[in-house]
Short mmCIF file of C-alpha atoms and ligand atoms in Angstrom, two decimals:
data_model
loop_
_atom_site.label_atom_id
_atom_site.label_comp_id
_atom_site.label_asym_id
_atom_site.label_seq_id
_atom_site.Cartn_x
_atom_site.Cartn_y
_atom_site.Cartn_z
CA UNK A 1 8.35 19.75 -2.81
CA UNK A 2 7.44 17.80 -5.81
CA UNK A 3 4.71 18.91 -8.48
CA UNK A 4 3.66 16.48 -11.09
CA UNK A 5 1.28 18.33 -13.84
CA UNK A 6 -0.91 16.62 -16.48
CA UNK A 7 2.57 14.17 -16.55
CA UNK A 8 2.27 11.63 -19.16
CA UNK A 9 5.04 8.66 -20.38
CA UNK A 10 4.15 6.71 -23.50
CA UNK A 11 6.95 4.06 -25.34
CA UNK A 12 7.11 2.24 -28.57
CA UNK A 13 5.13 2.52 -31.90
CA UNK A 14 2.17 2.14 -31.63
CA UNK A 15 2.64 4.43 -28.42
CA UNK A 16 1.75 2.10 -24.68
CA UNK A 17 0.84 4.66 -22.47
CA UNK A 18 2.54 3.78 -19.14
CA UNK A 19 1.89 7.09 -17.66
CA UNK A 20 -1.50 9.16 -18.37
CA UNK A 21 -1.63 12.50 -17.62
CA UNK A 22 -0.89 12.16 -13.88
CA UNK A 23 -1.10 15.65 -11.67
CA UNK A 24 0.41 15.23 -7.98
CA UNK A 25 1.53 17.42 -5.65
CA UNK A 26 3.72 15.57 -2.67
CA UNK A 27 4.64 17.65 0.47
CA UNK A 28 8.41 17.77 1.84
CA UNK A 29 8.76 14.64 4.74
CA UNK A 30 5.76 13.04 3.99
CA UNK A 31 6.11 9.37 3.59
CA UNK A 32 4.13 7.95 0.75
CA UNK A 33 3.28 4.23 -0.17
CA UNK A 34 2.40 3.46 -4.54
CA UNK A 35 0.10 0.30 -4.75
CA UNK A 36 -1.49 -1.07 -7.94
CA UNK A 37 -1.19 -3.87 -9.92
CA UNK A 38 1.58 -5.18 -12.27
CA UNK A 39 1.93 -2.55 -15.46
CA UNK A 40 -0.12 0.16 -13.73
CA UNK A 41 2.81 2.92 -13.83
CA UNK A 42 4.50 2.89 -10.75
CA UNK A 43 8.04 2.52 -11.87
CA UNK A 44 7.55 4.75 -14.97
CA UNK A 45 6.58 7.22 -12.46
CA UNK A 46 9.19 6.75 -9.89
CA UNK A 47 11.93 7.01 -12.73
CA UNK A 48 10.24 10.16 -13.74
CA UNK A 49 10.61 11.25 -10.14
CA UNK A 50 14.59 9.99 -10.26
CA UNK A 51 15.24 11.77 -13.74
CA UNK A 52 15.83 8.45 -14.82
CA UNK A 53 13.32 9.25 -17.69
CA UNK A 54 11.46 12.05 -19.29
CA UNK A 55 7.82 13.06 -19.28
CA UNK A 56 6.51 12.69 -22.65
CA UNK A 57 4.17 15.55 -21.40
CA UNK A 58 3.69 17.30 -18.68
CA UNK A 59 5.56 18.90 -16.20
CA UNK A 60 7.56 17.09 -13.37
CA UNK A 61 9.58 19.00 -10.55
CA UNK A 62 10.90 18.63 -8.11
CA UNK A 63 12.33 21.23 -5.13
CA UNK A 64 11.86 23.71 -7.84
CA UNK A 65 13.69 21.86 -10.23
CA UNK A 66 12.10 21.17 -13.55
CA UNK A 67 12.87 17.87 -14.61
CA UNK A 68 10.78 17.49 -18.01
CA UNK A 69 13.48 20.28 -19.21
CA UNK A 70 16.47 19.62 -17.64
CA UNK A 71 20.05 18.25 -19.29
CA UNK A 72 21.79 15.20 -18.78
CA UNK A 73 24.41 17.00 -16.64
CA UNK A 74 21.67 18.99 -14.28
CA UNK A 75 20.21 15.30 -13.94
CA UNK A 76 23.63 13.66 -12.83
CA UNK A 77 23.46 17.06 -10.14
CA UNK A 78 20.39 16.35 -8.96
CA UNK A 79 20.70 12.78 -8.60
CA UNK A 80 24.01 12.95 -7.15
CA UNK A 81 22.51 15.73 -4.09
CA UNK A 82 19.15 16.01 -3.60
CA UNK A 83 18.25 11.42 -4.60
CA UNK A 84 18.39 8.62 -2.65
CA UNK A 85 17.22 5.26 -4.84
CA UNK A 86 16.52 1.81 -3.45
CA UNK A 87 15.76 -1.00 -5.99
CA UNK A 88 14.24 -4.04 -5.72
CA UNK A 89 17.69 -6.30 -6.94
CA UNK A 90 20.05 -4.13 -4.49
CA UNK A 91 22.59 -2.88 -6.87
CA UNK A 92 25.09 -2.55 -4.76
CA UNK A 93 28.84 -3.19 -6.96
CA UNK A 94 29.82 -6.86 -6.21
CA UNK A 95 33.54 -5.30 -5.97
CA UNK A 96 33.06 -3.21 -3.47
CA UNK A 97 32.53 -3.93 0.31
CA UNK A 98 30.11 -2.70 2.03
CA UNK A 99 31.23 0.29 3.47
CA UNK A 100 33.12 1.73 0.32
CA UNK A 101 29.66 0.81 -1.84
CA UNK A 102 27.85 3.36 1.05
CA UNK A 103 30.50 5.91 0.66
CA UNK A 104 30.43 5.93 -3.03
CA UNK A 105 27.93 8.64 -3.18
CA UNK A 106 29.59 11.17 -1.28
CA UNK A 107 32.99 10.46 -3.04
CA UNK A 108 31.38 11.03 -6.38
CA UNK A 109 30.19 14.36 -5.14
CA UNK A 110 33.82 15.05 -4.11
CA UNK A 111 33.67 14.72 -0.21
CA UNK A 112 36.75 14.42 1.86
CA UNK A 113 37.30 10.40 1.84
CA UNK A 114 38.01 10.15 5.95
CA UNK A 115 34.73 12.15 6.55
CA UNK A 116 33.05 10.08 3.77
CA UNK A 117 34.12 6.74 5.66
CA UNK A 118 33.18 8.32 9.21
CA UNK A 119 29.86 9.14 7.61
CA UNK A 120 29.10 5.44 5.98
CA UNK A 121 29.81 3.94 8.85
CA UNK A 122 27.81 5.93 10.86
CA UNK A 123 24.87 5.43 8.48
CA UNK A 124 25.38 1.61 8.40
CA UNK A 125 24.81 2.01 12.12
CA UNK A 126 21.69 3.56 11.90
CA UNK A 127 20.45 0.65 9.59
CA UNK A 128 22.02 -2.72 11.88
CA UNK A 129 24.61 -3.30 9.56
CA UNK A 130 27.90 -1.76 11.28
CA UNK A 131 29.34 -5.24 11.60
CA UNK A 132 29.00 -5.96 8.22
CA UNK A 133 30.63 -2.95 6.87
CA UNK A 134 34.36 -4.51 5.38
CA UNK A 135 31.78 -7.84 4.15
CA UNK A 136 31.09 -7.77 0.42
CA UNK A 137 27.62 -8.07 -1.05
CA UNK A 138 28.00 -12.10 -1.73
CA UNK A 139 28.69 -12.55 1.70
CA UNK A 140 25.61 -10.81 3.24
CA UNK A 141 21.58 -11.83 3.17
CA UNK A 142 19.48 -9.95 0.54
CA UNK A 143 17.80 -8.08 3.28
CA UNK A 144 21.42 -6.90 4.83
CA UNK A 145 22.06 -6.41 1.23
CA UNK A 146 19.08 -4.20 1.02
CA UNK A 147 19.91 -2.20 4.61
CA UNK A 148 23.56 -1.63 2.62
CA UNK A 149 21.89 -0.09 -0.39
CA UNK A 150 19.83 1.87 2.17
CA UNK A 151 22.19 3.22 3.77
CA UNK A 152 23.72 4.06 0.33
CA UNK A 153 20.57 5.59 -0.58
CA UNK A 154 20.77 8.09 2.39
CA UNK A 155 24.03 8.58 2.86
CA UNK A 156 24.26 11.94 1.04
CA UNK A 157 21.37 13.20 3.30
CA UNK A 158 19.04 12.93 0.14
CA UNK A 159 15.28 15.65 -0.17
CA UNK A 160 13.93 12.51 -1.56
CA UNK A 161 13.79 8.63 -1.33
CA UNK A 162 12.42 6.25 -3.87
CA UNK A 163 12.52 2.96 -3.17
CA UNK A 164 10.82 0.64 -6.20
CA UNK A 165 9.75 -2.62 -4.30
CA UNK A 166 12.35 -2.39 -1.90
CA UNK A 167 11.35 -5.72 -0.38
CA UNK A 168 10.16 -7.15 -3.16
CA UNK A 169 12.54 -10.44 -3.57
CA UNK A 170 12.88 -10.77 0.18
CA UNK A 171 11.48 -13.46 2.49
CA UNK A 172 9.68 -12.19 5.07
CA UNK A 173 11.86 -11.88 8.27
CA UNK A 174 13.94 -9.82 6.01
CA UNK A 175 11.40 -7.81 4.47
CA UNK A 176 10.30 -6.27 7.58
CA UNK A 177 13.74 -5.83 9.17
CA UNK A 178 13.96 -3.63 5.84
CA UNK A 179 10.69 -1.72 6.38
CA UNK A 180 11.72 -1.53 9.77
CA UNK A 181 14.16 0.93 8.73
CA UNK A 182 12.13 2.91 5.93
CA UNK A 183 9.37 3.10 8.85
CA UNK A 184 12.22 4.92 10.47
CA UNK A 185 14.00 6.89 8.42
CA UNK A 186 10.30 7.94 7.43
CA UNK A 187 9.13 9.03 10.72
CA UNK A 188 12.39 11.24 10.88
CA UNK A 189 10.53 13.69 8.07
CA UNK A 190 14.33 14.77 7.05
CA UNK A 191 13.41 13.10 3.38
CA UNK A 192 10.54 12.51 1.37
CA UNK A 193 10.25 8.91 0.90
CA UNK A 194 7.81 7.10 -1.72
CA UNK A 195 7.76 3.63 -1.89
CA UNK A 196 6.12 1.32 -4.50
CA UNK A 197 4.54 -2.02 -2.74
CA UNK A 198 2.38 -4.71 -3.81
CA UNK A 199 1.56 -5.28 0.24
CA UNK A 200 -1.14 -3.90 1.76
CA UNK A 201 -0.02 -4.49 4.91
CA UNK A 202 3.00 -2.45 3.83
CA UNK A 203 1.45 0.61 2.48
CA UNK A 204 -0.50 0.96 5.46
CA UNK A 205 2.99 1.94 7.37
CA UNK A 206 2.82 5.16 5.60
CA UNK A 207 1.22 8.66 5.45
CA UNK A 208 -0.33 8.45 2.28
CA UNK A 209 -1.37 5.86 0.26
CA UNK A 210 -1.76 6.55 -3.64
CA UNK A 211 -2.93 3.55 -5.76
CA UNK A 212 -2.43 3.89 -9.96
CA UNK A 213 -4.40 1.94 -12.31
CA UNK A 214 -4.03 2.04 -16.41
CA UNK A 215 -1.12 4.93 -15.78
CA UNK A 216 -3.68 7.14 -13.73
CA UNK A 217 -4.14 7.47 -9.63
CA UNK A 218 -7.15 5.80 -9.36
CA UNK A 219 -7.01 6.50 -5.53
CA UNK A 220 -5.18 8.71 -3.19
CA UNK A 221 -5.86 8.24 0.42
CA UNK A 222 -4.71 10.15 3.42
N1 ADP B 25 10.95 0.94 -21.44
C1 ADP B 25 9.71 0.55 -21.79
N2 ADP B 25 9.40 0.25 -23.07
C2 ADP B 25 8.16 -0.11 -23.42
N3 ADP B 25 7.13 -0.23 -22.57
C3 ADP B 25 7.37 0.05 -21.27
C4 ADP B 25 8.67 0.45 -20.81
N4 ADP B 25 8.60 0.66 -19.48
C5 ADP B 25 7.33 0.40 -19.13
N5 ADP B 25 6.58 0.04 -20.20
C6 ADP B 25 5.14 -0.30 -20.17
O1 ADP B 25 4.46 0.69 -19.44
C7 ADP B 25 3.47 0.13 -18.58
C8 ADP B 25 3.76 0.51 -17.13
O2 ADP B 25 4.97 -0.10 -16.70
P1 ADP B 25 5.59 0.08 -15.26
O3 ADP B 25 5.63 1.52 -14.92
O4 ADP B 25 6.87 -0.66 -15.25
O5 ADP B 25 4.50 -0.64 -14.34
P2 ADP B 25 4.58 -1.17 -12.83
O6 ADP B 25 5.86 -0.70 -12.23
O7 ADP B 25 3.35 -0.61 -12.19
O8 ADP B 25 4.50 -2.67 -12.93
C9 ADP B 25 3.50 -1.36 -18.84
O9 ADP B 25 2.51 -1.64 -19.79
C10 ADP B 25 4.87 -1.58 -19.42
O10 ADP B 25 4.89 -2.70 -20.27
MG1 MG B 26 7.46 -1.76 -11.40
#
């Protein structure tokens, strides 16, 4: 489901190659952990991955959709169908509760608003946060924060998952009710889900574990 070939990102003058030439190929369901250290590439290639960025070579698709080539509006598409992002600050909208911040992505694809608010809630459920859904995002923990974006992530029944450090500025007890959940929605298979993590301990929860160094995968282990 997703093809990376010979993809390379470079910024600035003189170029800093963040990306180098990286060829993957990622099946559909598997769940996939990035390690590596600080600077190696992980985000650049995770926002390749979300269309948040372009290739500066190379080819990235992904369920046949090329995304080195495609426009700002066939980006917005395929973020707003086939994506589910989870960062590692939340960003869920302070003026929003909970519920209407989950719903948000099927409103913006122009889903009926009762089935849309059936739908977050249910979703919430799946992730422990149903009695938290008319709280706003001051009021909740940072890992019930992170459950909420979660949720938000997958509400649209997203191909793919990215999740940059989802647990990244978590203490612990909330860190692993978070990868609790990933762990879950994981072992479903329904989504592709790749997850960057400095933990060990964290990556070995998944399927796959690929580890970048200097914008390359220095090793990719079953
Ligand atoms: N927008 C940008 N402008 C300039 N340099 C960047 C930008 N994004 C990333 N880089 C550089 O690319 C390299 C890889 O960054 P990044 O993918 O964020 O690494 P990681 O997520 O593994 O810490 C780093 O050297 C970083 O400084
Ligand atoms: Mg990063």
């Amino acid at each position: 489901m997703i093809r990376l070939v010979k993809a390379s990102r470079s910024y600035g003058t003189p170029p800093v190659t963040a990306l180098d030439s990286v060829s993957l190929e990622i099946g559909r369901g598997e769940f996939i952990a990035i390690t590596g250290p600080s600077g190696s590439g992980k985000s650049t290639l995770l926002n390749l991955l979300g269309g948040l960025d372009h290739p500066s070579s190379g080819e990235v698709v992904v369920d046949g959709v090329h995304l080195e080539r495609a426009d700002d509006r066939e980006l917005t598409l395929y973020r707003r169908l086939k994506l589910g992002i989870v960062f590692q600050f939340f960003n869920l909208l302070p003026s929003m509760s909970v519920v209407e911040n989950v719903e948000l992505p099927l409103l913006l694809r122009g889903d009926d608003a009762r089935e849309s608010r059936a739908k977050a809630l249910e979703m919430l459920d799946q992730v422990g946060m149903a009695r938290r859904s008319s709280h706003f995002p001051h009021q909740l923990s940072g890992g019930e924060m992170q459950r909420a974006a979660i949720a938000r992530g997958l509400v649209h029944g997203p191909s793919l998952l990215l999740a940059d450090e989802p647990t990244g500025n978590l203490d612990s007890a909330n860190a692993s009710q978070v990868l609790e959940v990933i762990a879950k929605i994981a072992s479903r298979r329904t989504a592709t889900v790749i997850m960057v993590t400095h933990s060990d301990s964290v990556a070995a929860l998944a399927d796959r574990r690929i580890r970048m160094k200097d914008g390359r995968v220095a090793h990719d282990t079953p």
